[in-house]
Amino acid sequence: PAFSLFIFTIARDPLRIIILIAGAFFWLVSLLLSSLIWFIAVKASDPQDERLQKGLLIFGVMFSVLLQEAFRFLYYKLLRKAIEGLVALSEDGCSPISIQQMAYVAGVGFGLMSGAFSMINLLADALGPGTVGIHGDSQLYFLTSAFMTMVLIFLHTFWGILFFHGCEHRRWWEIAAVVIMHLTVSGLSFCNPLYVGSLVPSYLLMAAAAAWAYLLSGGSAQNLRRFLLCKC
Protein backbone atom coordinates (compact mmCIF):
# COMPACT_ATOMS: atom_id res chain seq x y z
CA PRO A 1 0.00 0.00 0.00
CA ALA A 2 2.81 2.44 0.74
CA PHE A 3 4.28 1.83 -2.71
CA SER A 4 0.89 2.48 -4.33
CA LEU A 5 0.41 5.69 -2.35
CA PHE A 6 3.89 6.83 -3.36
CA ILE A 7 3.46 6.07 -7.08
CA PHE A 8 0.03 7.59 -7.55
CA THR A 9 0.15 10.62 -5.23
CA ILE A 10 3.77 11.56 -4.51
CA ALA A 11 6.27 10.34 -7.12
CA ARG A 12 5.56 13.10 -9.69
CA ASP A 13 6.24 15.97 -7.30
CA PRO A 14 9.88 16.51 -6.19
CA LEU A 15 8.82 18.60 -3.20
CA ARG A 16 6.54 15.84 -1.94
CA ILE A 17 9.34 13.31 -2.32
CA ILE A 18 11.61 15.47 -0.15
CA ILE A 19 8.91 15.80 2.51
CA LEU A 20 8.28 12.04 2.45
CA ILE A 21 11.98 11.19 2.85
CA ALA A 22 12.33 13.69 5.68
CA GLY A 23 9.27 12.22 7.42
CA ALA A 24 10.71 8.72 7.09
CA PHE A 25 13.97 10.02 8.58
CA PHE A 26 12.17 11.55 11.57
CA TRP A 27 10.42 8.23 12.27
CA LEU A 28 13.74 6.40 11.96
CA VAL A 29 15.41 8.72 14.48
CA SER A 30 12.56 8.19 16.94
CA LEU A 31 12.93 4.42 16.58
CA LEU A 32 16.69 4.65 17.08
CA LEU A 33 16.35 6.63 20.31
CA SER A 34 13.61 4.42 21.74
CA SER A 35 15.56 1.26 20.83
CA LEU A 36 18.66 2.65 22.51
CA ILE A 37 16.81 3.41 25.73
CA TRP A 38 15.13 -0.02 25.72
CA PHE A 39 18.46 -1.75 25.07
CA ILE A 40 20.10 0.05 28.00
CA ALA A 41 17.16 -0.83 30.27
CA VAL A 42 17.34 -4.52 29.31
CA LYS A 43 21.11 -4.71 29.83
CA ALA A 44 20.83 -3.02 33.21
CA SER A 45 18.14 -5.45 34.44
CA ASP A 46 18.09 -9.10 35.43
CA PRO A 47 17.66 -11.21 32.24
CA GLN A 48 16.34 -14.14 34.29
CA ASP A 49 13.37 -12.17 35.62
CA GLU A 50 10.72 -12.90 32.98
CA ARG A 51 8.12 -10.65 34.59
CA LEU A 52 10.53 -7.74 34.61
CA GLN A 53 11.57 -8.36 30.99
CA LYS A 54 7.94 -8.40 29.88
CA GLY A 55 7.35 -5.17 31.75
CA LEU A 56 10.35 -3.62 30.04
CA LEU A 57 9.00 -4.74 26.67
CA ILE A 58 5.66 -3.07 27.36
CA PHE A 59 7.48 0.05 28.55
CA GLY A 60 9.62 0.04 25.41
CA VAL A 61 6.58 -0.16 23.12
CA MET A 62 4.69 2.60 24.92
CA PHE A 63 7.76 4.83 25.10
CA SER A 64 8.41 4.28 21.39
CA VAL A 65 4.87 5.39 20.55
CA LEU A 66 5.18 8.56 22.61
CA LEU A 67 8.56 9.33 21.06
CA GLN A 68 7.18 8.83 17.55
CA GLU A 69 4.38 11.30 18.24
CA ALA A 70 6.86 13.77 19.74
CA PHE A 71 8.91 13.59 16.54
CA ARG A 72 5.73 13.99 14.50
CA PHE A 73 5.15 17.25 16.36
CA LEU A 74 8.73 18.36 15.75
CA TYR A 75 8.29 17.56 12.07
CA TYR A 76 5.11 19.64 11.96
CA LYS A 77 6.97 22.61 13.44
CA LEU A 78 9.74 22.17 10.86
CA LEU A 79 7.28 22.01 7.95
CA ARG A 80 5.43 25.07 9.28
CA LYS A 81 8.69 27.02 9.11
CA ALA A 82 9.32 25.61 5.64
CA ILE A 83 5.93 26.90 4.43
CA GLU A 84 6.77 30.37 5.69
CA GLY A 85 10.05 30.23 3.75
CA LEU A 86 8.33 29.00 0.57
CA VAL A 87 5.77 31.82 0.79
CA ALA A 88 8.52 34.39 1.23
CA LEU A 89 10.39 33.08 -1.84
CA SER A 90 7.38 32.69 -4.13
CA GLU A 91 6.45 35.44 -6.57
CA ASP A 92 2.71 35.31 -5.88
CA GLY A 93 3.03 34.99 -2.11
CA CYS A 94 1.50 31.50 -2.07
CA SER A 95 3.03 28.22 -0.96
CA PRO A 96 3.37 25.55 -3.69
CA ILE A 97 2.04 22.96 -1.21
CA SER A 98 -0.61 23.27 1.48
CA ILE A 99 -0.30 22.13 5.08
CA GLN A 100 -2.96 19.46 4.37
CA GLN A 101 -0.84 18.03 1.57
CA MET A 102 2.24 18.15 3.78
CA ALA A 103 0.36 16.30 6.51
CA TYR A 104 -0.62 13.55 4.09
CA VAL A 105 2.89 13.15 2.64
CA ALA A 106 4.50 13.25 6.08
CA GLY A 107 2.07 10.56 7.26
CA VAL A 108 2.96 8.37 4.28
CA GLY A 109 6.65 8.86 5.14
CA PHE A 110 6.09 7.71 8.71
CA GLY A 111 4.03 4.77 7.50
CA LEU A 112 6.51 3.83 4.80
CA MET A 113 9.42 3.54 7.22
CA SER A 114 7.27 1.80 9.84
CA GLY A 115 6.13 -0.76 7.28
CA ALA A 116 9.66 -1.27 6.00
CA PHE A 117 10.97 -2.14 9.46
CA SER A 118 7.99 -4.40 10.13
CA MET A 119 8.75 -6.32 6.95
CA ILE A 120 12.46 -6.54 7.80
CA ASN A 121 11.62 -8.11 11.16
CA LEU A 122 9.18 -10.47 9.46
CA LEU A 123 11.74 -11.58 6.88
CA ALA A 124 14.31 -12.08 9.63
CA ASP A 125 11.90 -14.46 11.38
CA ALA A 126 11.28 -16.25 8.09
CA LEU A 127 14.96 -17.19 7.83
CA GLY A 128 14.52 -19.69 10.63
CA PRO A 129 15.35 -21.79 12.46
CA GLY A 130 12.26 -24.00 12.43
CA THR A 131 8.88 -23.77 10.76
CA VAL A 132 5.96 -21.61 11.88
CA GLY A 133 3.25 -23.74 13.48
CA ILE A 134 5.36 -26.87 13.82
CA HIS A 135 4.74 -27.04 17.58
CA GLY A 136 1.00 -26.42 17.34
CA ASP A 137 1.21 -22.63 17.19
CA SER A 138 -0.80 -20.64 14.67
CA GLN A 139 0.37 -20.93 11.06
CA LEU A 140 -1.10 -17.51 10.27
CA TYR A 141 1.87 -15.59 11.67
CA PHE A 142 3.20 -14.27 8.36
CA LEU A 143 -0.25 -13.53 6.91
CA THR A 144 -1.45 -11.62 9.97
CA SER A 145 1.87 -9.78 10.22
CA ALA A 146 1.40 -8.61 6.62
CA PHE A 147 -2.12 -7.37 7.38
CA MET A 148 -0.88 -5.65 10.54
CA THR A 149 1.88 -3.93 8.59
CA MET A 150 -0.67 -2.69 6.06
CA VAL A 151 -2.98 -1.27 8.71
CA LEU A 152 -0.07 0.55 10.39
CA ILE A 153 0.95 2.16 7.09
CA PHE A 154 -2.56 3.48 6.52
CA LEU A 155 -2.96 4.51 10.15
CA HIS A 156 0.23 6.56 10.11
CA THR A 157 -1.07 8.32 6.99
CA PHE A 158 -4.38 9.16 8.64
CA TRP A 159 -2.73 10.04 11.94
CA GLY A 160 -0.50 12.50 10.11
CA ILE A 161 -3.55 14.32 8.74
CA LEU A 162 -5.32 14.35 12.10
CA PHE A 163 -2.21 15.37 14.05
CA PHE A 164 -1.29 18.24 11.75
CA HIS A 165 -4.89 19.48 11.71
CA GLY A 166 -4.92 19.47 15.50
CA CYS A 167 -1.65 21.41 15.64
CA GLU A 168 -2.76 23.86 12.96
CA HIS A 169 -6.07 24.69 14.67
CA ARG A 170 -4.84 24.18 18.24
CA ARG A 171 -7.27 21.36 18.84
CA TRP A 172 -5.21 19.48 21.38
CA TRP A 173 -7.88 16.85 21.84
CA GLU A 174 -7.28 15.73 18.25
CA ILE A 175 -3.59 15.29 19.03
CA ALA A 176 -4.50 13.38 22.19
CA ALA A 177 -6.84 11.17 20.15
CA VAL A 178 -4.00 10.29 17.76
CA VAL A 179 -1.70 9.40 20.66
CA ILE A 180 -4.40 7.27 22.31
CA MET A 181 -5.16 5.44 19.05
CA HIS A 182 -1.46 4.81 18.48
CA LEU A 183 -1.02 3.46 22.02
CA THR A 184 -4.11 1.29 21.61
CA VAL A 185 -3.00 -0.28 18.32
CA SER A 186 0.49 -0.93 19.68
CA GLY A 187 -0.93 -2.39 22.88
CA LEU A 188 -3.21 -4.71 20.89
CA SER A 189 -0.11 -6.46 19.56
CA PHE A 190 0.28 -8.03 23.01
CA CYS A 191 -2.93 -9.99 22.32
CA ASN A 192 -1.02 -12.14 19.82
CA PRO A 193 -1.06 -15.01 19.02
CA LEU A 194 -4.79 -14.30 19.40
CA TYR A 195 -4.66 -12.49 16.07
CA VAL A 196 -8.38 -11.75 15.91
CA GLY A 197 -8.02 -9.75 19.10
CA SER A 198 -5.43 -7.47 17.50
CA LEU A 199 -6.40 -7.30 13.83
CA VAL A 200 -10.14 -6.66 14.10
CA PRO A 201 -9.91 -3.69 16.55
CA SER A 202 -6.98 -2.27 14.57
CA TYR A 203 -8.95 -2.31 11.33
CA LEU A 204 -11.97 -0.78 13.05
CA LEU A 205 -9.74 2.03 14.33
CA MET A 206 -8.29 2.43 10.84
CA ALA A 207 -11.79 2.84 9.37
CA ALA A 208 -12.67 5.44 12.00
CA ALA A 209 -9.39 7.33 11.46
CA ALA A 210 -9.88 7.21 7.67
CA ALA A 211 -13.39 8.68 7.90
CA TRP A 212 -12.22 11.36 10.34
CA ALA A 213 -9.23 12.33 8.18
CA TYR A 214 -11.45 12.39 5.08
CA LEU A 215 -13.87 14.83 6.70
CA LEU A 216 -11.09 17.06 8.05
CA SER A 217 -9.55 17.20 4.57
CA GLY A 218 -12.75 18.69 3.15
CA GLY A 219 -14.40 15.48 2.02
CA SER A 220 -18.14 14.88 2.09
CA ALA A 221 -20.56 12.05 1.56
CA GLN A 222 -21.60 13.59 -1.76
CA ASN A 223 -18.02 13.72 -3.03
CA LEU A 224 -17.46 10.11 -1.95
CA ARG A 225 -20.61 8.98 -3.73
CA ARG A 226 -19.59 10.79 -6.93
CA PHE A 227 -16.15 9.17 -6.74
CA LEU A 228 -17.57 5.68 -6.28
CA LEU A 229 -19.93 6.26 -9.22
CA CYS A 230 -17.02 7.61 -11.34
CA LYS A 231 -18.74 10.96 -11.85
CA CYS A 232 -16.78 14.17 -12.36
PDB file of C-alpha atoms in Angstrom:
ATOM      1  CA  PRO A   1       0.000   0.000   0.000  1.00  0.00           C
ATOM      2  CA  ALA A   2       2.814   2.444   0.739  1.00  0.00           C
ATOM      3  CA  PHE A   3       4.282   1.827  -2.708  1.00  0.00           C
ATOM      4  CA  SER A   4       0.894   2.485  -4.330  1.00  0.00           C
ATOM      5  CA  LEU A   5       0.414   5.692  -2.350  1.00  0.00           C
ATOM      6  CA  PHE A   6       3.890   6.826  -3.364  1.00  0.00           C
ATOM      7  CA  ILE A   7       3.460   6.067  -7.079  1.00  0.00           C
ATOM      8  CA  PHE A   8       0.027   7.595  -7.550  1.00  0.00           C
ATOM      9  CA  THR A   9       0.155  10.615  -5.230  1.00  0.00           C
ATOM     10  CA  ILE A  10       3.773  11.562  -4.509  1.00  0.00           C
ATOM     11  CA  ALA A  11       6.269  10.340  -7.122  1.00  0.00           C
ATOM     12  CA  ARG A  12       5.564  13.096  -9.687  1.00  0.00           C
ATOM     13  CA  ASP A  13       6.240  15.973  -7.297  1.00  0.00           C
ATOM     14  CA  PRO A  14       9.883  16.513  -6.193  1.00  0.00           C
ATOM     15  CA  LEU A  15       8.822  18.598  -3.204  1.00  0.00           C
ATOM     16  CA  ARG A  16       6.543  15.841  -1.944  1.00  0.00           C
ATOM     17  CA  ILE A  17       9.336  13.306  -2.318  1.00  0.00           C
ATOM     18  CA  ILE A  18      11.609  15.473  -0.150  1.00  0.00           C
ATOM     19  CA  ILE A  19       8.905  15.804   2.512  1.00  0.00           C
ATOM     20  CA  LEU A  20       8.282  12.044   2.453  1.00  0.00           C
ATOM     21  CA  ILE A  21      11.976  11.188   2.852  1.00  0.00           C
ATOM     22  CA  ALA A  22      12.333  13.692   5.684  1.00  0.00           C
ATOM     23  CA  GLY A  23       9.269  12.218   7.417  1.00  0.00           C
ATOM     24  CA  ALA A  24      10.715   8.720   7.095  1.00  0.00           C
ATOM     25  CA  PHE A  25      13.972  10.021   8.584  1.00  0.00           C
ATOM     26  CA  PHE A  26      12.174  11.551  11.575  1.00  0.00           C
ATOM     27  CA  TRP A  27      10.422   8.229  12.269  1.00  0.00           C
ATOM     28  CA  LEU A  28      13.744   6.398  11.962  1.00  0.00           C
ATOM     29  CA  VAL A  29      15.414   8.715  14.476  1.00  0.00           C
ATOM     30  CA  SER A  30      12.561   8.192  16.944  1.00  0.00           C
ATOM     31  CA  LEU A  31      12.930   4.417  16.584  1.00  0.00           C
ATOM     32  CA  LEU A  32      16.694   4.653  17.080  1.00  0.00           C
ATOM     33  CA  LEU A  33      16.351   6.632  20.305  1.00  0.00           C
ATOM     34  CA  SER A  34      13.610   4.420  21.739  1.00  0.00           C
ATOM     35  CA  SER A  35      15.558   1.261  20.830  1.00  0.00           C
ATOM     36  CA  LEU A  36      18.661   2.647  22.515  1.00  0.00           C
ATOM     37  CA  ILE A  37      16.807   3.405  25.726  1.00  0.00           C
ATOM     38  CA  TRP A  38      15.125  -0.017  25.720  1.00  0.00           C
ATOM     39  CA  PHE A  39      18.464  -1.746  25.072  1.00  0.00           C
ATOM     40  CA  ILE A  40      20.104   0.055  27.997  1.00  0.00           C
ATOM     41  CA  ALA A  41      17.162  -0.829  30.274  1.00  0.00           C
ATOM     42  CA  VAL A  42      17.340  -4.516  29.310  1.00  0.00           C
ATOM     43  CA  LYS A  43      21.114  -4.708  29.832  1.00  0.00           C
ATOM     44  CA  ALA A  44      20.832  -3.018  33.214  1.00  0.00           C
ATOM     45  CA  SER A  45      18.141  -5.445  34.442  1.00  0.00           C
ATOM     46  CA  ASP A  46      18.093  -9.100  35.430  1.00  0.00           C
ATOM     47  CA  PRO A  47      17.663 -11.209  32.236  1.00  0.00           C
ATOM     48  CA  GLN A  48      16.340 -14.144  34.290  1.00  0.00           C
ATOM     49  CA  ASP A  49      13.372 -12.170  35.617  1.00  0.00           C
ATOM     50  CA  GLU A  50      10.715 -12.900  32.976  1.00  0.00           C
ATOM     51  CA  ARG A  51       8.117 -10.653  34.588  1.00  0.00           C
ATOM     52  CA  LEU A  52      10.534  -7.743  34.609  1.00  0.00           C
ATOM     53  CA  GLN A  53      11.566  -8.363  30.994  1.00  0.00           C
ATOM     54  CA  LYS A  54       7.939  -8.402  29.877  1.00  0.00           C
ATOM     55  CA  GLY A  55       7.351  -5.168  31.752  1.00  0.00           C
ATOM     56  CA  LEU A  56      10.354  -3.616  30.037  1.00  0.00           C
ATOM     57  CA  LEU A  57       9.004  -4.739  26.667  1.00  0.00           C
ATOM     58  CA  ILE A  58       5.659  -3.068  27.358  1.00  0.00           C
ATOM     59  CA  PHE A  59       7.480   0.046  28.545  1.00  0.00           C
ATOM     60  CA  GLY A  60       9.616   0.043  25.408  1.00  0.00           C
ATOM     61  CA  VAL A  61       6.583  -0.158  23.116  1.00  0.00           C
ATOM     62  CA  MET A  62       4.692   2.597  24.923  1.00  0.00           C
ATOM     63  CA  PHE A  63       7.761   4.830  25.095  1.00  0.00           C
ATOM     64  CA  SER A  64       8.415   4.282  21.395  1.00  0.00           C
ATOM     65  CA  VAL A  65       4.869   5.391  20.555  1.00  0.00           C
ATOM     66  CA  LEU A  66       5.176   8.565  22.610  1.00  0.00           C
ATOM     67  CA  LEU A  67       8.555   9.329  21.059  1.00  0.00           C
ATOM     68  CA  GLN A  68       7.179   8.830  17.545  1.00  0.00           C
ATOM     69  CA  GLU A  69       4.381  11.303  18.242  1.00  0.00           C
ATOM     70  CA  ALA A  70       6.859  13.766  19.740  1.00  0.00           C
ATOM     71  CA  PHE A  71       8.912  13.592  16.540  1.00  0.00           C
ATOM     72  CA  ARG A  72       5.731  13.986  14.497  1.00  0.00           C
ATOM     73  CA  PHE A  73       5.148  17.250  16.365  1.00  0.00           C
ATOM     74  CA  LEU A  74       8.732  18.363  15.747  1.00  0.00           C
ATOM     75  CA  TYR A  75       8.290  17.563  12.074  1.00  0.00           C
ATOM     76  CA  TYR A  76       5.112  19.641  11.963  1.00  0.00           C
ATOM     77  CA  LYS A  77       6.974  22.611  13.437  1.00  0.00           C
ATOM     78  CA  LEU A  78       9.737  22.168  10.857  1.00  0.00           C
ATOM     79  CA  LEU A  79       7.282  22.005   7.953  1.00  0.00           C
ATOM     80  CA  ARG A  80       5.434  25.073   9.278  1.00  0.00           C
ATOM     81  CA  LYS A  81       8.691  27.015   9.110  1.00  0.00           C
ATOM     82  CA  ALA A  82       9.315  25.612   5.638  1.00  0.00           C
ATOM     83  CA  ILE A  83       5.931  26.897   4.430  1.00  0.00           C
ATOM     84  CA  GLU A  84       6.768  30.374   5.686  1.00  0.00           C
ATOM     85  CA  GLY A  85      10.046  30.230   3.752  1.00  0.00           C
ATOM     86  CA  LEU A  86       8.328  29.004   0.568  1.00  0.00           C
ATOM     87  CA  VAL A  87       5.770  31.819   0.789  1.00  0.00           C
ATOM     88  CA  ALA A  88       8.523  34.388   1.231  1.00  0.00           C
ATOM     89  CA  LEU A  89      10.391  33.083  -1.839  1.00  0.00           C
ATOM     90  CA  SER A  90       7.376  32.688  -4.134  1.00  0.00           C
ATOM     91  CA  GLU A  91       6.454  35.438  -6.568  1.00  0.00           C
ATOM     92  CA  ASP A  92       2.713  35.312  -5.883  1.00  0.00           C
ATOM     93  CA  GLY A  93       3.026  34.991  -2.114  1.00  0.00           C
ATOM     94  CA  CYS A  94       1.502  31.497  -2.075  1.00  0.00           C
ATOM     95  CA  SER A  95       3.033  28.221  -0.961  1.00  0.00           C
ATOM     96  CA  PRO A  96       3.371  25.551  -3.690  1.00  0.00           C
ATOM     97  CA  ILE A  97       2.037  22.960  -1.210  1.00  0.00           C
ATOM     98  CA  SER A  98      -0.610  23.272   1.479  1.00  0.00           C
ATOM     99  CA  ILE A  99      -0.298  22.132   5.076  1.00  0.00           C
ATOM    100  CA  GLN A 100      -2.955  19.460   4.372  1.00  0.00           C
ATOM    101  CA  GLN A 101      -0.838  18.027   1.568  1.00  0.00           C
ATOM    102  CA  MET A 102       2.240  18.154   3.784  1.00  0.00           C
ATOM    103  CA  ALA A 103       0.357  16.301   6.508  1.00  0.00           C
ATOM    104  CA  TYR A 104      -0.615  13.550   4.087  1.00  0.00           C
ATOM    105  CA  VAL A 105       2.886  13.147   2.640  1.00  0.00           C
ATOM    106  CA  ALA A 106       4.504  13.247   6.080  1.00  0.00           C
ATOM    107  CA  GLY A 107       2.074  10.558   7.259  1.00  0.00           C
ATOM    108  CA  VAL A 108       2.959   8.375   4.285  1.00  0.00           C
ATOM    109  CA  GLY A 109       6.648   8.863   5.136  1.00  0.00           C
ATOM    110  CA  PHE A 110       6.094   7.715   8.707  1.00  0.00           C
ATOM    111  CA  GLY A 111       4.026   4.766   7.504  1.00  0.00           C
ATOM    112  CA  LEU A 112       6.513   3.826   4.804  1.00  0.00           C
ATOM    113  CA  MET A 113       9.420   3.542   7.223  1.00  0.00           C
ATOM    114  CA  SER A 114       7.273   1.804   9.844  1.00  0.00           C
ATOM    115  CA  GLY A 115       6.128  -0.759   7.281  1.00  0.00           C
ATOM    116  CA  ALA A 116       9.656  -1.275   5.996  1.00  0.00           C
ATOM    117  CA  PHE A 117      10.971  -2.137   9.460  1.00  0.00           C
ATOM    118  CA  SER A 118       7.990  -4.396  10.126  1.00  0.00           C
ATOM    119  CA  MET A 119       8.746  -6.325   6.951  1.00  0.00           C
ATOM    120  CA  ILE A 120      12.457  -6.543   7.804  1.00  0.00           C
ATOM    121  CA  ASN A 121      11.624  -8.112  11.165  1.00  0.00           C
ATOM    122  CA  LEU A 122       9.178 -10.471   9.456  1.00  0.00           C
ATOM    123  CA  LEU A 123      11.740 -11.581   6.879  1.00  0.00           C
ATOM    124  CA  ALA A 124      14.313 -12.078   9.633  1.00  0.00           C
ATOM    125  CA  ASP A 125      11.897 -14.463  11.380  1.00  0.00           C
ATOM    126  CA  ALA A 126      11.279 -16.247   8.087  1.00  0.00           C
ATOM    127  CA  LEU A 127      14.962 -17.188   7.831  1.00  0.00           C
ATOM    128  CA  GLY A 128      14.517 -19.694  10.627  1.00  0.00           C
ATOM    129  CA  PRO A 129      15.351 -21.792  12.456  1.00  0.00           C
ATOM    130  CA  GLY A 130      12.257 -23.996  12.426  1.00  0.00           C
ATOM    131  CA  THR A 131       8.878 -23.768  10.756  1.00  0.00           C
ATOM    132  CA  VAL A 132       5.961 -21.605  11.883  1.00  0.00           C
ATOM    133  CA  GLY A 133       3.252 -23.743  13.479  1.00  0.00           C
ATOM    134  CA  ILE A 134       5.365 -26.872  13.815  1.00  0.00           C
ATOM    135  CA  HIS A 135       4.738 -27.042  17.581  1.00  0.00           C
ATOM    136  CA  GLY A 136       0.998 -26.423  17.337  1.00  0.00           C
ATOM    137  CA  ASP A 137       1.213 -22.626  17.191  1.00  0.00           C
ATOM    138  CA  SER A 138      -0.797 -20.643  14.669  1.00  0.00           C
ATOM    139  CA  GLN A 139       0.369 -20.927  11.065  1.00  0.00           C
ATOM    140  CA  LEU A 140      -1.100 -17.515  10.269  1.00  0.00           C
ATOM    141  CA  TYR A 141       1.866 -15.585  11.675  1.00  0.00           C
ATOM    142  CA  PHE A 142       3.200 -14.272   8.362  1.00  0.00           C
ATOM    143  CA  LEU A 143      -0.246 -13.534   6.914  1.00  0.00           C
ATOM    144  CA  THR A 144      -1.451 -11.624   9.965  1.00  0.00           C
ATOM    145  CA  SER A 145       1.866  -9.782  10.216  1.00  0.00           C
ATOM    146  CA  ALA A 146       1.399  -8.607   6.618  1.00  0.00           C
ATOM    147  CA  PHE A 147      -2.120  -7.371   7.384  1.00  0.00           C
ATOM    148  CA  MET A 148      -0.884  -5.645  10.541  1.00  0.00           C
ATOM    149  CA  THR A 149       1.875  -3.934   8.586  1.00  0.00           C
ATOM    150  CA  MET A 150      -0.669  -2.690   6.058  1.00  0.00           C
ATOM    151  CA  VAL A 151      -2.975  -1.273   8.707  1.00  0.00           C
ATOM    152  CA  LEU A 152      -0.071   0.548  10.389  1.00  0.00           C
ATOM    153  CA  ILE A 153       0.950   2.158   7.089  1.00  0.00           C
ATOM    154  CA  PHE A 154      -2.559   3.483   6.517  1.00  0.00           C
ATOM    155  CA  LEU A 155      -2.962   4.507  10.152  1.00  0.00           C
ATOM    156  CA  HIS A 156       0.230   6.563  10.105  1.00  0.00           C
ATOM    157  CA  THR A 157      -1.065   8.317   6.989  1.00  0.00           C
ATOM    158  CA  PHE A 158      -4.384   9.164   8.641  1.00  0.00           C
ATOM    159  CA  TRP A 159      -2.732  10.043  11.942  1.00  0.00           C
ATOM    160  CA  GLY A 160      -0.501  12.505  10.113  1.00  0.00           C
ATOM    161  CA  ILE A 161      -3.550  14.325   8.741  1.00  0.00           C
ATOM    162  CA  LEU A 162      -5.319  14.353  12.105  1.00  0.00           C
ATOM    163  CA  PHE A 163      -2.210  15.372  14.049  1.00  0.00           C
ATOM    164  CA  PHE A 164      -1.293  18.236  11.748  1.00  0.00           C
ATOM    165  CA  HIS A 165      -4.889  19.475  11.714  1.00  0.00           C
ATOM    166  CA  GLY A 166      -4.925  19.470  15.503  1.00  0.00           C
ATOM    167  CA  CYS A 167      -1.651  21.415  15.639  1.00  0.00           C
ATOM    168  CA  GLU A 168      -2.765  23.862  12.964  1.00  0.00           C
ATOM    169  CA  HIS A 169      -6.073  24.686  14.671  1.00  0.00           C
ATOM    170  CA  ARG A 170      -4.835  24.183  18.238  1.00  0.00           C
ATOM    171  CA  ARG A 171      -7.270  21.356  18.836  1.00  0.00           C
ATOM    172  CA  TRP A 172      -5.210  19.483  21.378  1.00  0.00           C
ATOM    173  CA  TRP A 173      -7.883  16.846  21.841  1.00  0.00           C
ATOM    174  CA  GLU A 174      -7.282  15.730  18.248  1.00  0.00           C
ATOM    175  CA  ILE A 175      -3.594  15.285  19.026  1.00  0.00           C
ATOM    176  CA  ALA A 176      -4.495  13.382  22.186  1.00  0.00           C
ATOM    177  CA  ALA A 177      -6.844  11.170  20.153  1.00  0.00           C
ATOM    178  CA  VAL A 178      -4.004  10.288  17.765  1.00  0.00           C
ATOM    179  CA  VAL A 179      -1.700   9.397  20.662  1.00  0.00           C
ATOM    180  CA  ILE A 180      -4.398   7.266  22.309  1.00  0.00           C
ATOM    181  CA  MET A 181      -5.160   5.436  19.054  1.00  0.00           C
ATOM    182  CA  HIS A 182      -1.455   4.808  18.485  1.00  0.00           C
ATOM    183  CA  LEU A 183      -1.017   3.458  22.019  1.00  0.00           C
ATOM    184  CA  THR A 184      -4.112   1.287  21.608  1.00  0.00           C
ATOM    185  CA  VAL A 185      -3.001  -0.285  18.321  1.00  0.00           C
ATOM    186  CA  SER A 186       0.488  -0.927  19.679  1.00  0.00           C
ATOM    187  CA  GLY A 187      -0.927  -2.388  22.876  1.00  0.00           C
ATOM    188  CA  LEU A 188      -3.207  -4.711  20.894  1.00  0.00           C
ATOM    189  CA  SER A 189      -0.114  -6.458  19.558  1.00  0.00           C
ATOM    190  CA  PHE A 190       0.275  -8.033  23.006  1.00  0.00           C
ATOM    191  CA  CYS A 191      -2.931  -9.988  22.319  1.00  0.00           C
ATOM    192  CA  ASN A 192      -1.017 -12.142  19.824  1.00  0.00           C
ATOM    193  CA  PRO A 193      -1.063 -15.013  19.022  1.00  0.00           C
ATOM    194  CA  LEU A 194      -4.792 -14.301  19.403  1.00  0.00           C
ATOM    195  CA  TYR A 195      -4.657 -12.493  16.066  1.00  0.00           C
ATOM    196  CA  VAL A 196      -8.385 -11.754  15.910  1.00  0.00           C
ATOM    197  CA  GLY A 197      -8.015  -9.747  19.102  1.00  0.00           C
ATOM    198  CA  SER A 198      -5.427  -7.471  17.504  1.00  0.00           C
ATOM    199  CA  LEU A 199      -6.398  -7.304  13.826  1.00  0.00           C
ATOM    200  CA  VAL A 200     -10.140  -6.660  14.103  1.00  0.00           C
ATOM    201  CA  PRO A 201      -9.912  -3.693  16.546  1.00  0.00           C
ATOM    202  CA  SER A 202      -6.983  -2.272  14.569  1.00  0.00           C
ATOM    203  CA  TYR A 203      -8.948  -2.305  11.327  1.00  0.00           C
ATOM    204  CA  LEU A 204     -11.966  -0.780  13.046  1.00  0.00           C
ATOM    205  CA  LEU A 205      -9.740   2.034  14.332  1.00  0.00           C
ATOM    206  CA  MET A 206      -8.293   2.435  10.843  1.00  0.00           C
ATOM    207  CA  ALA A 207     -11.785   2.838   9.373  1.00  0.00           C
ATOM    208  CA  ALA A 208     -12.667   5.441  12.000  1.00  0.00           C
ATOM    209  CA  ALA A 209      -9.391   7.327  11.463  1.00  0.00           C
ATOM    210  CA  ALA A 210      -9.881   7.209   7.674  1.00  0.00           C
ATOM    211  CA  ALA A 211     -13.391   8.685   7.902  1.00  0.00           C
ATOM    212  CA  TRP A 212     -12.216  11.361  10.338  1.00  0.00           C
ATOM    213  CA  ALA A 213      -9.226  12.329   8.181  1.00  0.00           C
ATOM    214  CA  TYR A 214     -11.446  12.394   5.077  1.00  0.00           C
ATOM    215  CA  LEU A 215     -13.866  14.831   6.701  1.00  0.00           C
ATOM    216  CA  LEU A 216     -11.087  17.062   8.054  1.00  0.00           C
ATOM    217  CA  SER A 217      -9.551  17.200   4.566  1.00  0.00           C
ATOM    218  CA  GLY A 218     -12.752  18.691   3.154  1.00  0.00           C
ATOM    219  CA  GLY A 219     -14.399  15.483   2.018  1.00  0.00           C
ATOM    220  CA  SER A 220     -18.142  14.884   2.093  1.00  0.00           C
ATOM    221  CA  ALA A 221     -20.563  12.046   1.557  1.00  0.00           C
ATOM    222  CA  GLN A 222     -21.598  13.589  -1.762  1.00  0.00           C
ATOM    223  CA  ASN A 223     -18.017  13.716  -3.029  1.00  0.00           C
ATOM    224  CA  LEU A 224     -17.458  10.114  -1.951  1.00  0.00           C
ATOM    225  CA  ARG A 225     -20.610   8.985  -3.734  1.00  0.00           C
ATOM    226  CA  ARG A 226     -19.588  10.794  -6.925  1.00  0.00           C
ATOM    227  CA  PHE A 227     -16.148   9.168  -6.742  1.00  0.00           C
ATOM    228  CA  LEU A 228     -17.574   5.684  -6.283  1.00  0.00           C
ATOM    229  CA  LEU A 229     -19.929   6.258  -9.223  1.00  0.00           C
ATOM    230  CA  CYS A 230     -17.024   7.613 -11.335  1.00  0.00           C
ATOM    231  CA  LYS A 231     -18.737  10.958 -11.849  1.00  0.00           C
ATOM    232  CA  CYS A 232     -16.784  14.169 -12.362  1.00  0.00           C
TER     233      CYS A 232
END
